[in-house]
CSV table of C-alpha atoms in Angstrom, one decimal:
chain,number,residue,atom,x,y,z
A,110,MET,CA,126.6,115.4,-189.4
A,111,LYS,CA,125.3,111.9,-189.5
A,112,THR,CA,125.3,109.5,-186.6
A,113,GLU,CA,126.0,105.9,-186.9
A,114,ARG,CA,124.8,103.0,-184.7
A,115,VAL,CA,126.1,102.7,-181.1
A,116,THR,CA,129.0,100.3,-180.7
A,117,GLY,CA,130.0,98.7,-177.5
A,118,GLY,CA,128.6,100.6,-174.6
A,119,GLY,CA,129.6,104.1,-175.5
A,120,SER,CA,128.0,107.2,-177.2
A,121,PRO,CA,126.9,107.1,-180.8
A,122,LYS,CA,129.9,107.4,-183.2
A,123,LYS,CA,130.0,110.6,-185.2
A,124,LYS,CA,131.3,110.7,-188.7
A,125,PHE,CA,134.4,112.8,-189.1
A,126,ASP,CA,134.0,115.9,-191.2
A,127,ARG,CA,137.2,117.6,-192.4
A,128,ASN,CA,135.6,120.9,-193.3
A,129,VAL,CA,134.3,121.8,-189.8
A,130,PRO,CA,136.9,124.1,-188.1
A,131,LYS,CA,137.5,123.1,-184.5
A,132,LYS,CA,139.5,126.1,-183.3
A,133,PRO,CA,139.4,129.7,-184.3
A,134,ALA,CA,141.9,130.7,-187.0
A,135,VAL,CA,145.3,132.0,-186.0
A,136,PRO,CA,145.4,135.8,-186.2
A,137,LEU,CA,147.2,137.3,-189.1
A,138,LYS,CA,150.5,139.2,-188.9
A,139,THR,CA,148.7,142.4,-189.7
A,140,ASP,CA,146.1,142.0,-186.9
A,141,HIS,CA,146.9,143.9,-183.7
A,142,PRO,CA,145.2,143.5,-180.3
A,143,VAL,CA,142.8,146.1,-179.2
A,144,MET,CA,144.7,148.5,-176.9
A,145,GLY,CA,143.8,151.3,-174.5
A,146,ILE,CA,140.5,150.0,-173.2
A,147,GLN,CA,140.1,151.3,-169.7
A,148,SER,CA,137.4,150.5,-167.1
A,149,GLY,CA,135.9,153.2,-164.9
A,150,LYS,CA,135.9,150.8,-161.9
A,151,ASN,CA,138.2,151.7,-159.0
A,152,PHE,CA,139.5,148.2,-158.0
A,153,ILE,CA,141.4,149.5,-154.9
A,154,ASN,CA,138.3,151.1,-153.3
A,155,THR,CA,136.0,148.1,-154.1
A,156,ASN,CA,138.5,145.6,-152.7
A,157,ALA,CA,139.0,147.7,-149.6
A,158,ALA,CA,135.2,148.0,-149.1
A,159,ASP,CA,134.8,144.2,-149.6
A,160,VAL,CA,137.5,143.6,-146.9
A,161,ILE,CA,135.9,146.0,-144.5
A,162,MET,CA,132.3,144.8,-144.9
A,163,GLY,CA,133.2,141.1,-145.2
A,164,VAL,CA,133.0,138.6,-142.3
A,165,THR,CA,136.3,137.8,-140.8
A,166,LYS,CA,137.6,134.3,-141.5
A,167,LYS,CA,138.0,132.2,-138.4
A,168,PRO,CA,141.4,130.6,-138.1
A,169,LYS,CA,141.6,126.8,-138.5
A,170,PRO,CA,142.0,125.1,-135.2
A,171,ILE,CA,145.4,123.4,-134.9
A,172,TYR,CA,147.6,121.8,-132.3
A,173,VAL,CA,151.4,121.8,-132.0
A,174,ASP,CA,152.9,118.5,-130.9
A,175,LYS,CA,156.6,119.3,-130.7
A,176,ARG,CA,158.7,122.1,-129.5
A,177,THR,CA,159.9,122.7,-133.0
A,178,GLY,CA,156.4,123.9,-133.9
A,179,ASP,CA,154.9,121.0,-136.1
A,180,LYS,CA,151.3,122.0,-136.7
A,181,HIS,CA,148.5,119.6,-137.4
A,182,ASP,CA,144.7,119.9,-137.8
A,183,LEU,CA,142.9,119.6,-134.5
A,184,GLU,CA,139.6,118.1,-135.9
A,185,PRO,CA,140.9,114.6,-137.1
A,186,SER,CA,143.4,114.3,-134.2
A,187,GLY,CA,140.9,112.9,-131.7
A,188,LEU,CA,141.6,115.7,-129.2
A,189,VAL,CA,138.2,117.3,-129.8
A,190,PRO,CA,135.3,115.5,-128.1
A,191,LYS,CA,133.0,115.4,-131.0
A,192,TYR,CA,131.1,112.1,-130.4
A,193,ILE,CA,129.8,113.1,-126.9
A,194,ASN,CA,128.0,116.0,-128.6
A,195,LYS,CA,125.9,113.7,-130.7
A,196,LYS,CA,122.3,113.4,-129.7
A,197,ASP,CA,122.4,109.6,-129.6
A,198,TYR,CA,125.6,109.4,-127.5
A,199,GLY,CA,125.3,107.0,-124.6
A,200,VAL,CA,122.1,105.5,-125.9
A,201,THR,CA,122.1,101.7,-126.4
A,202,PRO,CA,121.7,101.0,-130.2
A,203,GLU,CA,118.4,99.6,-131.3
A,204,TYR,CA,120.0,96.4,-132.7
A,205,ILE,CA,121.6,95.6,-129.3
A,206,CYS,CA,118.3,96.1,-127.5
A,207,LYS,CA,116.6,93.8,-130.1
A,208,ARG,CA,119.4,91.2,-129.7
A,209,ASN,CA,119.1,91.4,-125.9
A,210,GLU,CA,115.3,90.8,-126.1
A,211,GLU,CA,115.9,87.8,-128.5
A,212,ILE,CA,118.5,86.4,-126.1
A,213,LYS,CA,116.1,86.8,-123.1
A,214,LYS,CA,113.3,85.2,-125.0
A,215,ALA,CA,115.5,82.3,-126.1
A,216,GLN,CA,116.6,81.8,-122.4
A,217,GLU,CA,113.0,81.8,-121.3
A,218,ASP,CA,112.1,79.2,-124.0
A,219,TYR,CA,115.1,77.1,-123.0
A,220,ASP,CA,114.1,77.3,-119.3
A,221,HIS,CA,110.5,76.3,-120.1
A,222,TYR,CA,111.8,73.4,-122.2
A,223,ILE,CA,114.1,72.3,-119.4
A,224,GLN,CA,111.3,72.5,-116.8
A,225,GLU,CA,109.1,70.3,-119.0
A,226,ASN,CA,111.9,67.8,-119.5
A,227,LEU,CA,112.6,67.8,-115.7
A,228,LYS,CA,109.0,67.1,-115.0
A,229,LYS,CA,109.1,64.2,-117.4
A,230,ALA,CA,112.4,62.8,-116.1
A,231,ALA,CA,111.3,63.6,-112.5
A,232,MET,CA,114.6,65.4,-111.6
A,233,LYS,CA,114.8,67.4,-108.4
A,234,ARG,CA,116.4,70.8,-108.3
A,235,LEU,CA,118.9,71.3,-105.5
A,236,SER,CA,117.9,74.3,-103.3
A,237,ASP,CA,120.5,77.0,-102.4
A,238,GLU,CA,120.7,75.9,-98.8
A,239,GLU,CA,121.3,72.3,-99.8
A,240,ARG,CA,123.8,73.4,-102.4
A,241,GLU,CA,125.7,75.4,-99.8
A,242,ALA,CA,125.6,72.5,-97.3
A,243,VAL,CA,127.1,70.2,-100.0
A,244,LEU,CA,129.7,72.7,-100.8
A,245,GLN,CA,130.7,73.2,-97.2
A,246,GLY,CA,130.8,69.4,-96.7
A,247,LEU,CA,133.1,69.0,-99.7
A,248,LYS,CA,135.4,71.7,-98.4
A,249,LYS,CA,135.5,70.1,-95.0
A,250,ASN,CA,136.4,66.7,-96.5
A,251,TRP,CA,139.1,68.3,-98.6
A,252,GLU,CA,140.6,69.9,-95.5
A,253,GLU,CA,140.6,66.6,-93.7
A,254,VAL,CA,142.3,64.8,-96.6
A,255,HIS,CA,144.7,67.6,-97.0
A,256,LYS,CA,145.6,67.4,-93.3
A,257,GLU,CA,146.1,63.7,-93.6
A,258,PHE,CA,148.3,64.3,-96.7
A,259,GLN,CA,150.4,66.9,-94.8
A,260,SER,CA,151.0,64.4,-92.0
A,261,LEU,CA,152.6,61.9,-94.3
A,262,SER,CA,156.3,61.3,-93.7
A,263,VAL,CA,158.8,63.1,-95.9
A,264,CYS,CA,160.6,59.9,-96.9
A,265,ILE,CA,158.4,57.7,-98.9
A,266,ASP,CA,160.4,54.5,-99.3
A,267,SER,CA,157.9,51.7,-99.2
A,268,ILE,CA,155.2,50.7,-101.7
A,269,PRO,CA,152.3,51.0,-99.2
A,270,LYS,CA,153.4,54.6,-98.4
A,271,LYS,CA,153.5,55.4,-102.1
A,272,ILE,CA,150.1,53.9,-102.7
A,273,ARG,CA,148.6,55.9,-99.7
A,274,LYS,CA,150.1,59.1,-101.0
A,275,GLN,CA,148.7,58.5,-104.5
A,276,ARG,CA,145.3,57.7,-103.1
A,277,LEU,CA,145.2,60.9,-101.0
A,278,GLU,CA,146.3,63.0,-104.0
A,279,GLU,CA,143.5,61.5,-106.2
A,280,GLU,CA,141.0,62.1,-103.5
A,281,MET,CA,142.1,65.8,-103.1
A,282,LYS,CA,142.0,66.2,-106.9
A,283,GLN,CA,138.5,64.8,-107.1
A,284,LEU,CA,137.3,66.9,-104.2
A,285,GLU,CA,138.8,70.0,-105.9
A,286,HIS,CA,137.0,69.1,-109.1
A,287,ASP,CA,133.7,68.6,-107.4
A,288,ILE,CA,134.0,71.9,-105.5
A,289,GLY,CA,134.8,73.8,-108.7
A,290,ILE,CA,131.8,72.3,-110.5
A,291,ILE,CA,129.4,73.2,-107.6
A,292,GLU,CA,130.8,76.7,-107.3
A,293,LYS,CA,130.6,77.3,-111.1
A,294,HIS,CA,127.0,76.2,-111.5
A,295,LYS,CA,124.3,77.9,-109.4
A,296,ILE,CA,121.5,75.6,-110.5
A,297,ILE,CA,122.0,71.9,-109.9
A,298,TYR,CA,119.6,69.0,-110.7
A,299,ILE,CA,119.7,65.6,-109.1
A,300,ALA,CA,118.0,62.5,-110.6
A,301,ASN,CA,115.5,60.9,-108.3
A,302,ASN,CA,116.2,57.3,-107.4
A,303,ALA,CA,113.0,55.5,-108.2
């Protein structure tokens, strides 16, 4: 057989030869199969010995989910705690530890940058006691404005009463906004008046 060049991306193309038989010839009518061949092996005894000596097969774990007896495999069901048996169970993954270190380093760099800029801009950091005092003062002011707002008359029929009510509402809204900002931010900087 001759081989020709490879075409496309497949195997080399073989030249077809009509004279090569691919299958064995069909038996003739006069040919008869060989009969009467017997083996000396006792299949019953060997099979029995294999079963007796063999290791018993463990039944596949299943669970039944309905009273009609629907059976399902236990392993993929999620009822078997297989992940807690892993040796790395409960251990923080390495990429998260690395990311936490990067975040911590970035925060330190940012704090250092802020400190340098604060020194340049001469800003003063508000201490925790001062911050608490400002917060208490704002809350006290809000309570006073709220008390004044509550003492307004129910019937607001004149323009000065409407203006007074609007002014008190704006003051309360501004005080609530300031209290929210101070409670939200733990570190507060104040520009020095030079």
